[in-house]
Short mmCIF file of the C-alpha atoms (twelve columns), coordinates in Angstrom:
data_MODEL
# 
_entry.id   MODEL 
# 
loop_
_atom_site.group_PDB 
_atom_site.id 
_atom_site.type_symbol 
_atom_site.label_atom_id 
_atom_site.label_alt_id 
_atom_site.label_comp_id 
_atom_site.label_asym_id 
_atom_site.label_seq_id 
_atom_site.Cartn_x 
_atom_site.Cartn_y 
_atom_site.Cartn_z 
_atom_site.pdbx_PDB_model_num 
ATOM 1   C CA . LEU A 1   43.719  31.812  105.466 1 
ATOM 2   C CA . ALA A 2   45.142  34.429  107.808 1 
ATOM 3   C CA . GLU A 3   47.927  32.083  108.864 1 
ATOM 4   C CA . ARG A 4   48.763  31.373  105.207 1 
ATOM 5   C CA . ARG A 5   48.984  35.125  104.419 1 
ATOM 6   C CA . ALA A 6   51.146  35.761  107.460 1 
ATOM 7   C CA . SER A 7   53.431  32.914  106.470 1 
ATOM 8   C CA . SER A 8   53.673  34.238  102.905 1 
ATOM 9   C CA . LEU A 9   54.475  37.767  104.153 1 
ATOM 10  C CA . ALA A 10  57.153  36.495  106.522 1 
ATOM 11  C CA . SER A 11  58.696  34.419  103.745 1 
ATOM 12  C CA . GLY A 12  58.774  37.458  101.424 1 
ATOM 13  C CA . LEU A 13  60.450  39.618  104.064 1 
ATOM 14  C CA . ASP A 14  63.089  36.962  104.666 1 
ATOM 15  C CA . ASP A 15  63.814  36.732  100.942 1 
ATOM 16  C CA . GLY A 16  64.104  40.546  100.638 1 
ATOM 17  C CA . ALA A 17  66.409  40.812  103.627 1 
ATOM 18  C CA . SER A 18  68.710  38.174  102.194 1 
ATOM 19  C CA . GLU A 19  69.085  40.205  98.970  1 
ATOM 20  C CA . ILE A 20  70.229  43.408  100.725 1 
ATOM 21  C CA . ALA A 21  73.977  43.894  100.164 1 
ATOM 22  C CA . VAL A 22  75.970  44.148  103.371 1 
ATOM 23  C CA . PRO A 23  79.022  46.427  102.909 1 
ATOM 24  C CA . GLY A 24  82.342  44.899  103.733 1 
ATOM 25  C CA . GLU A 25  85.198  46.483  105.656 1 
ATOM 26  C CA . LYS A 26  86.836  47.964  102.533 1 
ATOM 27  C CA . GLN A 27  83.580  49.542  101.398 1 
ATOM 28  C CA . ALA A 28  83.061  51.033  104.828 1 
ATOM 29  C CA . GLU A 29  86.560  52.580  104.717 1 
ATOM 30  C CA . VAL A 30  85.923  54.064  101.275 1 
ATOM 31  C CA . VAL A 31  82.648  55.600  102.426 1 
ATOM 32  C CA . ALA A 32  84.315  57.065  105.521 1 
ATOM 33  C CA . ASP A 33  87.330  58.526  103.660 1 
ATOM 34  C CA . PRO A 34  85.607  61.639  102.195 1 
ATOM 35  C CA . VAL A 35  84.469  62.614  105.676 1 
ATOM 36  C CA . GLN A 36  88.015  62.369  106.985 1 
ATOM 37  C CA . VAL A 37  89.388  64.384  104.050 1 
ATOM 38  C CA . SER A 38  86.758  67.074  104.574 1 
ATOM 39  C CA . VAL A 39  87.640  67.385  108.251 1 
ATOM 40  C CA . ALA A 40  91.353  67.561  107.454 1 
ATOM 41  C CA . SER A 41  90.750  70.209  104.781 1 
ATOM 42  C CA . ALA A 42  88.714  72.356  107.147 1 
ATOM 43  C CA . ALA A 43  91.424  72.101  109.797 1 
ATOM 44  C CA . SER A 44  94.181  73.028  107.336 1 
ATOM 45  C CA . THR A 45  92.545  76.374  106.471 1 
ATOM 46  C CA . SER A 46  91.983  77.440  110.050 1 
ATOM 47  C CA . GLY A 47  94.096  79.567  112.346 1 
ATOM 48  C CA . ALA A 48  97.084  81.353  110.842 1 
ATOM 49  C CA . THR A 49  96.187  80.383  107.277 1 
ATOM 50  C CA . ARG A 50  92.669  81.770  107.569 1 
ATOM 51  C CA . LEU A 51  93.784  85.048  109.166 1 
ATOM 52  C CA . ALA A 52  96.917  85.658  107.075 1 
ATOM 53  C CA . PRO A 53  95.271  87.377  104.046 1 
ATOM 54  C CA . ALA A 54  93.343  89.952  106.083 1 
ATOM 55  C CA . VAL A 55  96.239  90.596  108.480 1 
ATOM 56  C CA . ILE A 56  98.746  91.089  105.646 1 
ATOM 57  C CA . ALA A 57  96.402  93.459  103.797 1 
ATOM 58  C CA . LEU A 58  95.739  95.505  106.926 1 
ATOM 59  C CA . ALA A 59  99.437  95.664  107.854 1 
ATOM 60  C CA . LEU A 60  100.340 96.848  104.348 1 
ATOM 61  C CA . TRP A 61  97.788  99.659  104.591 1 
ATOM 62  C CA . LEU A 62  99.176  100.758 107.959 1 
ATOM 63  C CA . GLY A 63  102.692 100.562 106.543 1 
ATOM 64  C CA . ALA A 64  101.754 102.864 103.665 1 
ATOM 65  C CA . PHE A 65  100.124 105.238 106.151 1 
ATOM 66  C CA . ALA A 66  103.334 105.306 108.208 1 
ATOM 67  C CA . VAL A 67  105.455 106.066 105.129 1 
ATOM 68  C CA . TYR A 68  103.502 109.208 104.273 1 
ATOM 69  C CA . LEU A 69  103.269 110.096 107.929 1 
ATOM 70  C CA . LEU A 70  107.025 110.696 107.753 1 
ATOM 71  C CA . ARG A 71  107.457 112.042 104.214 1 
ATOM 72  C CA . PRO A 72  105.572 114.455 101.947 1 
ATOM 73  C CA . ALA A 73  103.809 113.379 98.796  1 
ATOM 74  C CA . PHE A 74  106.436 115.192 96.689  1 
ATOM 75  C CA . PRO A 75  109.988 116.223 97.700  1 
ATOM 76  C CA . ALA A 76  109.904 119.986 98.303  1 
ATOM 77  C CA . LYS A 77  113.234 120.609 96.565  1 
ATOM 78  C CA . ARG A 78  111.984 118.908 93.383  1 
ATOM 79  C CA . LEU A 79  108.958 121.194 93.097  1 
ATOM 80  C CA . ARG A 80  111.161 123.995 91.781  1 
ATOM 81  C CA . GLU A 81  112.852 121.837 89.175  1 
ATOM 82  C CA . ALA A 82  111.754 121.628 85.552  1 
ATOM 83  C CA . LEU A 83  109.956 118.294 85.901  1 
ATOM 84  C CA . THR A 84  106.739 117.187 84.313  1 
ATOM 85  C CA . ALA A 85  103.862 116.498 86.684  1 
ATOM 86  C CA . ARG A 86  104.110 112.810 85.808  1 
ATOM 87  C CA . ARG A 87  107.814 112.732 86.631  1 
ATOM 88  C CA . LEU A 88  107.281 114.571 89.914  1 
ATOM 89  C CA . ALA A 89  104.556 112.120 90.942  1 
ATOM 90  C CA . PHE A 90  106.875 109.202 90.172  1 
ATOM 91  C CA . VAL A 91  109.730 110.787 92.156  1 
ATOM 92  C CA . GLY A 92  107.440 110.985 95.173  1 
ATOM 93  C CA . LEU A 93  106.099 107.461 94.714  1 
ATOM 94  C CA . TRP A 94  109.022 105.150 93.979  1 
ATOM 95  C CA . PRO A 95  110.837 105.374 97.370  1 
ATOM 96  C CA . ALA A 96  107.571 104.602 99.174  1 
ATOM 97  C CA . ALA A 97  106.835 101.781 96.734  1 
ATOM 98  C CA . LEU A 98  110.272 100.294 97.428  1 
ATOM 99  C CA . ILE A 99  109.563 100.367 101.167 1 
ATOM 100 C CA . GLY A 100 106.193 98.734  100.527 1 
ATOM 101 C CA . LEU A 101 107.859 95.987  98.503  1 
ATOM 102 C CA . VAL A 102 110.149 95.157  101.423 1 
ATOM 103 C CA . GLN A 103 107.207 95.230  103.829 1 
ATOM 104 C CA . ALA A 104 105.246 92.834  101.625 1 
ATOM 105 C CA . ALA A 105 108.069 90.303  101.451 1 
ATOM 106 C CA . LEU A 106 108.651 90.500  105.211 1 
ATOM 107 C CA . LEU A 107 104.971 90.101  106.067 1 
ATOM 108 C CA . VAL A 108 104.584 87.031  103.880 1 
ATOM 109 C CA . GLY A 109 107.726 85.563  105.446 1 
ATOM 110 C CA . VAL A 110 106.459 86.231  108.971 1 
ATOM 111 C CA . ALA A 111 103.082 84.677  108.116 1 
ATOM 112 C CA . ARG A 112 104.894 81.574  106.892 1 
ATOM 113 C CA . LEU A 113 106.980 81.395  110.078 1 
ATOM 114 C CA . LEU A 114 103.850 81.728  112.221 1 
ATOM 115 C CA . GLY A 115 102.341 78.655  110.620 1 
ATOM 116 C CA . ALA A 116 100.336 79.948  107.661 1 
ATOM 117 C CA . ASP A 117 100.141 77.276  104.973 1 
ATOM 118 C CA . LEU A 118 100.639 79.144  101.681 1 
ATOM 119 C CA . ALA A 119 99.566  77.038  98.723  1 
ATOM 120 C CA . GLU A 120 101.220 79.462  96.259  1 
ATOM 121 C CA . PRO A 121 104.087 81.263  98.079  1 
ATOM 122 C CA . VAL A 122 105.453 83.080  95.012  1 
ATOM 123 C CA . ALA A 123 102.000 84.239  93.922  1 
ATOM 124 C CA . THR A 124 101.294 85.343  97.494  1 
ATOM 125 C CA . VAL A 125 104.391 87.546  97.473  1 
ATOM 126 C CA . GLY A 126 103.396 88.940  94.074  1 
ATOM 127 C CA . VAL A 127 99.886  89.879  95.206  1 
ATOM 128 C CA . ALA A 128 101.255 91.361  98.444  1 
ATOM 129 C CA . VAL A 129 103.713 93.505  96.463  1 
ATOM 130 C CA . LEU A 130 100.905 94.716  94.192  1 
ATOM 131 C CA . ALA A 131 98.779  95.592  97.223  1 
ATOM 132 C CA . ALA A 132 101.697 97.452  98.829  1 
ATOM 133 C CA . VAL A 133 102.265 99.555  95.697  1 
ATOM 134 C CA . VAL A 134 98.548  100.300 95.414  1 
ATOM 135 C CA . PHE A 135 98.332  101.358 99.059  1 
ATOM 136 C CA . VAL A 136 101.321 103.732 98.919  1 
ATOM 137 C CA . ALA A 137 99.939  105.203 95.677  1 
ATOM 138 C CA . VAL A 138 96.557  105.801 97.335  1 
ATOM 139 C CA . HIS A 139 98.203  107.463 100.334 1 
ATOM 140 C CA . GLN A 140 100.364 109.635 98.102  1 
ATOM 141 C CA . ALA A 141 97.272  110.749 96.194  1 
ATOM 142 C CA . VAL A 142 95.330  111.544 99.368  1 
ATOM 143 C CA . VAL A 143 98.203  113.466 100.973 1 
ATOM 144 C CA . ALA A 144 98.997  115.303 97.725  1 
ATOM 145 C CA . LEU A 145 95.395  116.347 97.197  1 
ATOM 146 C CA . ALA A 146 94.292  117.121 100.766 1 
ATOM 147 C CA . GLY A 147 97.562  118.057 102.465 1 
ATOM 148 C CA . GLN A 148 99.517  116.019 104.966 1 
ATOM 149 C CA . ARG A 149 97.439  116.492 108.121 1 
ATOM 150 C CA . ARG A 150 94.060  116.221 106.455 1 
ATOM 151 C CA . GLY A 151 95.412  113.338 104.408 1 
ATOM 152 C CA . TRP A 152 96.214  111.422 107.599 1 
ATOM 153 C CA . LEU A 153 92.688  111.961 108.908 1 
ATOM 154 C CA . ILE A 154 91.167  110.853 105.608 1 
ATOM 155 C CA . SER A 155 93.361  107.746 105.605 1 
ATOM 156 C CA . LEU A 156 92.298  106.802 109.140 1 
ATOM 157 C CA . ALA A 157 88.617  107.358 108.346 1 
ATOM 158 C CA . PHE A 158 89.017  105.307 105.171 1 
ATOM 159 C CA . LEU A 159 90.687  102.555 107.198 1 
ATOM 160 C CA . ALA A 160 87.775  102.460 109.658 1 
ATOM 161 C CA . LEU A 161 85.336  102.104 106.756 1 
ATOM 162 C CA . GLN A 162 87.367  99.252  105.312 1 
ATOM 163 C CA . LEU A 163 87.628  97.442  108.644 1 
ATOM 164 C CA . VAL A 164 83.844  97.301  108.860 1 
ATOM 165 C CA . SER A 165 83.672  95.560  105.487 1 
ATOM 166 C CA . LEU A 166 86.810  93.432  105.840 1 
ATOM 167 C CA . GLY A 167 86.251  89.685  106.021 1 
ATOM 168 C CA . GLY A 168 88.746  87.477  107.835 1 
ATOM 169 C CA . LEU A 169 89.266  89.695  110.864 1 
ATOM 170 C CA . LEU A 170 85.672  90.880  111.152 1 
ATOM 171 C CA . PRO A 171 82.840  88.759  109.737 1 
ATOM 172 C CA . VAL A 172 81.140  90.566  106.859 1 
ATOM 173 C CA . ALA A 173 77.833  89.049  107.959 1 
ATOM 174 C CA . THR A 174 77.885  91.281  111.055 1 
ATOM 175 C CA . ALA A 175 77.990  94.428  108.911 1 
ATOM 176 C CA . SER A 176 74.969  96.052  107.335 1 
ATOM 177 C CA . ALA A 177 74.283  95.384  103.667 1 
ATOM 178 C CA . PRO A 178 75.869  98.628  102.337 1 
ATOM 179 C CA . PHE A 179 79.130  97.995  104.213 1 
ATOM 180 C CA . GLY A 180 79.180  94.363  103.142 1 
ATOM 181 C CA . ALA A 181 78.814  95.432  99.510  1 
ATOM 182 C CA . LEU A 182 81.858  97.702  99.863  1 
ATOM 183 C CA . ALA A 183 84.070  94.646  100.370 1 
ATOM 184 C CA . GLY A 184 84.193  94.213  96.601  1 
ATOM 185 C CA . ILE A 185 85.193  97.842  95.989  1 
ATOM 186 C CA . LEU A 186 87.572  99.066  98.708  1 
ATOM 187 C CA . PRO A 187 91.315  98.373  98.378  1 
ATOM 188 C CA . VAL A 188 92.046  96.563  101.660 1 
ATOM 189 C CA . PRO A 189 89.187  94.022  101.290 1 
ATOM 190 C CA . LEU A 190 90.175  93.565  97.639  1 
ATOM 191 C CA . ALA A 191 93.761  92.848  98.665  1 
ATOM 192 C CA . ALA A 192 92.608  90.420  101.357 1 
ATOM 193 C CA . GLU A 193 90.401  88.606  98.846  1 
ATOM 194 C CA . ALA A 194 93.203  88.354  96.279  1 
ATOM 195 C CA . LEU A 195 95.617  87.093  98.935  1 
ATOM 196 C CA . ARG A 196 93.056  84.570  100.135 1 
ATOM 197 C CA . GLY A 197 92.760  83.270  96.593  1 
ATOM 198 C CA . VAL A 198 96.482  82.550  96.234  1 
ATOM 199 C CA . VAL A 199 96.919  81.334  99.812  1 
ATOM 200 C CA . VAL A 200 94.376  78.544  99.330  1 
ATOM 201 C CA . ALA A 201 95.008  78.159  95.568  1 
ATOM 202 C CA . GLN A 202 91.552  79.130  94.325  1 
ATOM 203 C CA . SER A 203 90.673  79.386  90.634  1 
ATOM 204 C CA . GLY A 204 92.149  82.117  88.469  1 
ATOM 205 C CA . ALA A 205 88.795  83.872  88.190  1 
ATOM 206 C CA . ALA A 206 88.542  84.136  91.988  1 
ATOM 207 C CA . VAL A 207 91.923  85.900  92.088  1 
ATOM 208 C CA . GLY A 208 91.610  87.899  88.870  1 
ATOM 209 C CA . ALA A 209 88.616  89.990  89.930  1 
ATOM 210 C CA . PRO A 210 90.171  91.477  93.106  1 
ATOM 211 C CA . VAL A 211 93.536  91.922  91.357  1 
ATOM 212 C CA . GLY A 212 91.757  93.846  88.606  1 
ATOM 213 C CA . GLY A 213 90.127  96.018  91.261  1 
ATOM 214 C CA . LEU A 214 93.524  96.776  92.797  1 
ATOM 215 C CA . VAL A 215 94.925  97.771  89.396  1 
ATOM 216 C CA . LEU A 216 92.022  100.195 88.934  1 
ATOM 217 C CA . TRP A 217 92.785  101.748 92.332  1 
ATOM 218 C CA . LEU A 218 96.432  102.109 91.289  1 
ATOM 219 C CA . LEU A 219 95.541  103.865 88.037  1 
ATOM 220 C CA . LEU A 220 93.114  106.193 89.826  1 
ATOM 221 C CA . ALA A 221 95.645  107.046 92.540  1 
ATOM 222 C CA . VAL A 222 98.412  107.770 90.014  1 
ATOM 223 C CA . ALA A 223 96.083  110.019 88.005  1 
ATOM 224 C CA . VAL A 224 95.161  111.983 91.141  1 
ATOM 225 C CA . SER A 225 98.830  112.303 92.134  1 
ATOM 226 C CA . ILE A 226 99.767  113.628 88.679  1 
ATOM 227 C CA . PHE A 227 96.987  116.206 88.899  1 
ATOM 228 C CA . ALA A 228 98.089  117.223 92.400  1 
ATOM 229 C CA . ALA A 229 101.733 117.404 91.291  1 
ATOM 230 C CA . GLY A 230 100.859 119.844 88.517  1 
ATOM 231 C CA . ARG A 231 98.898  121.963 90.970  1 
ATOM 232 C CA . ALA A 232 101.775 121.929 93.469  1 
ATOM 233 C CA . GLN A 233 104.221 123.018 90.763  1 
ATOM 234 C CA . ARG A 234 102.020 125.947 89.750  1 
ATOM 235 C CA . THR A 235 101.674 127.001 93.386  1 
ATOM 236 C CA . SER A 236 105.431 126.794 93.905  1 
ATOM 237 C CA . VAL A 237 106.172 128.885 90.808  1 
ATOM 238 C CA . ALA A 238 103.599 131.479 91.877  1 
ATOM 239 C CA . GLU A 239 105.219 131.714 95.310  1 
ATOM 240 C CA . ILE A 240 108.661 132.208 93.761  1 
ATOM 241 C CA . ARG A 241 107.346 134.962 91.499  1 
ATOM 242 C CA . GLY A 242 105.646 136.620 94.453  1 
ATOM 243 C CA . VAL A 243 108.864 136.619 96.466  1 
ATOM 244 C CA . ALA A 244 110.814 137.948 93.472  1 
ATOM 245 C CA . ALA A 245 108.281 140.742 92.950  1 
ATOM 246 C CA . ALA A 246 108.445 141.689 96.620  1 
ATOM 247 C CA . CYS A 247 112.213 141.989 96.424  1 
# 
């Protein structure tokens, strides 16, 4: 009886083994292909391509800092002219914005030459230009409100805060939770995230959120600059009246 059961079990195992499908060479290649594509995709987003968004955003911030290191928020000779505060703020902003535009185009070109694979080159330039304009507007607002020397110090302190929360150059995971949360609020991390979205051709929603954040920073900075321009005009007029009264 035992021998009969053993024979029956062995026969059943043989029948089951014969029914198992053995993949052919073509099936094996198809199964292996996704693994190869995944490895190639991971390699293509490494190196220059992975670092380009954060480096471009950081360089644009430093470029805006350098612009207002060399020039005031508002031209001194225009303070005494009959300009609206809005017009005065624009007069102080547009030359710096033009410089930022050139910087943005050059940085994207250099990134391309250094091997960054830009999935959307035109969109990358567009986002870089937006970031450049936002950054010069923020620096104008800070310098106009706090003065040139204090404005520089505030800009450097603000840069240090943004570096802590900036992904790409520094891993956000190494920062504490509050600093990591700031990555979705501060302008440089927002610019890096928007650039990353167009560099690797992410979905529109992934790019739209940081771009919207940059636009909000631009509107806030312009509003602060207009307020500071009006204050500077009143101060200038008061000084002129004081000099006239003294004479």
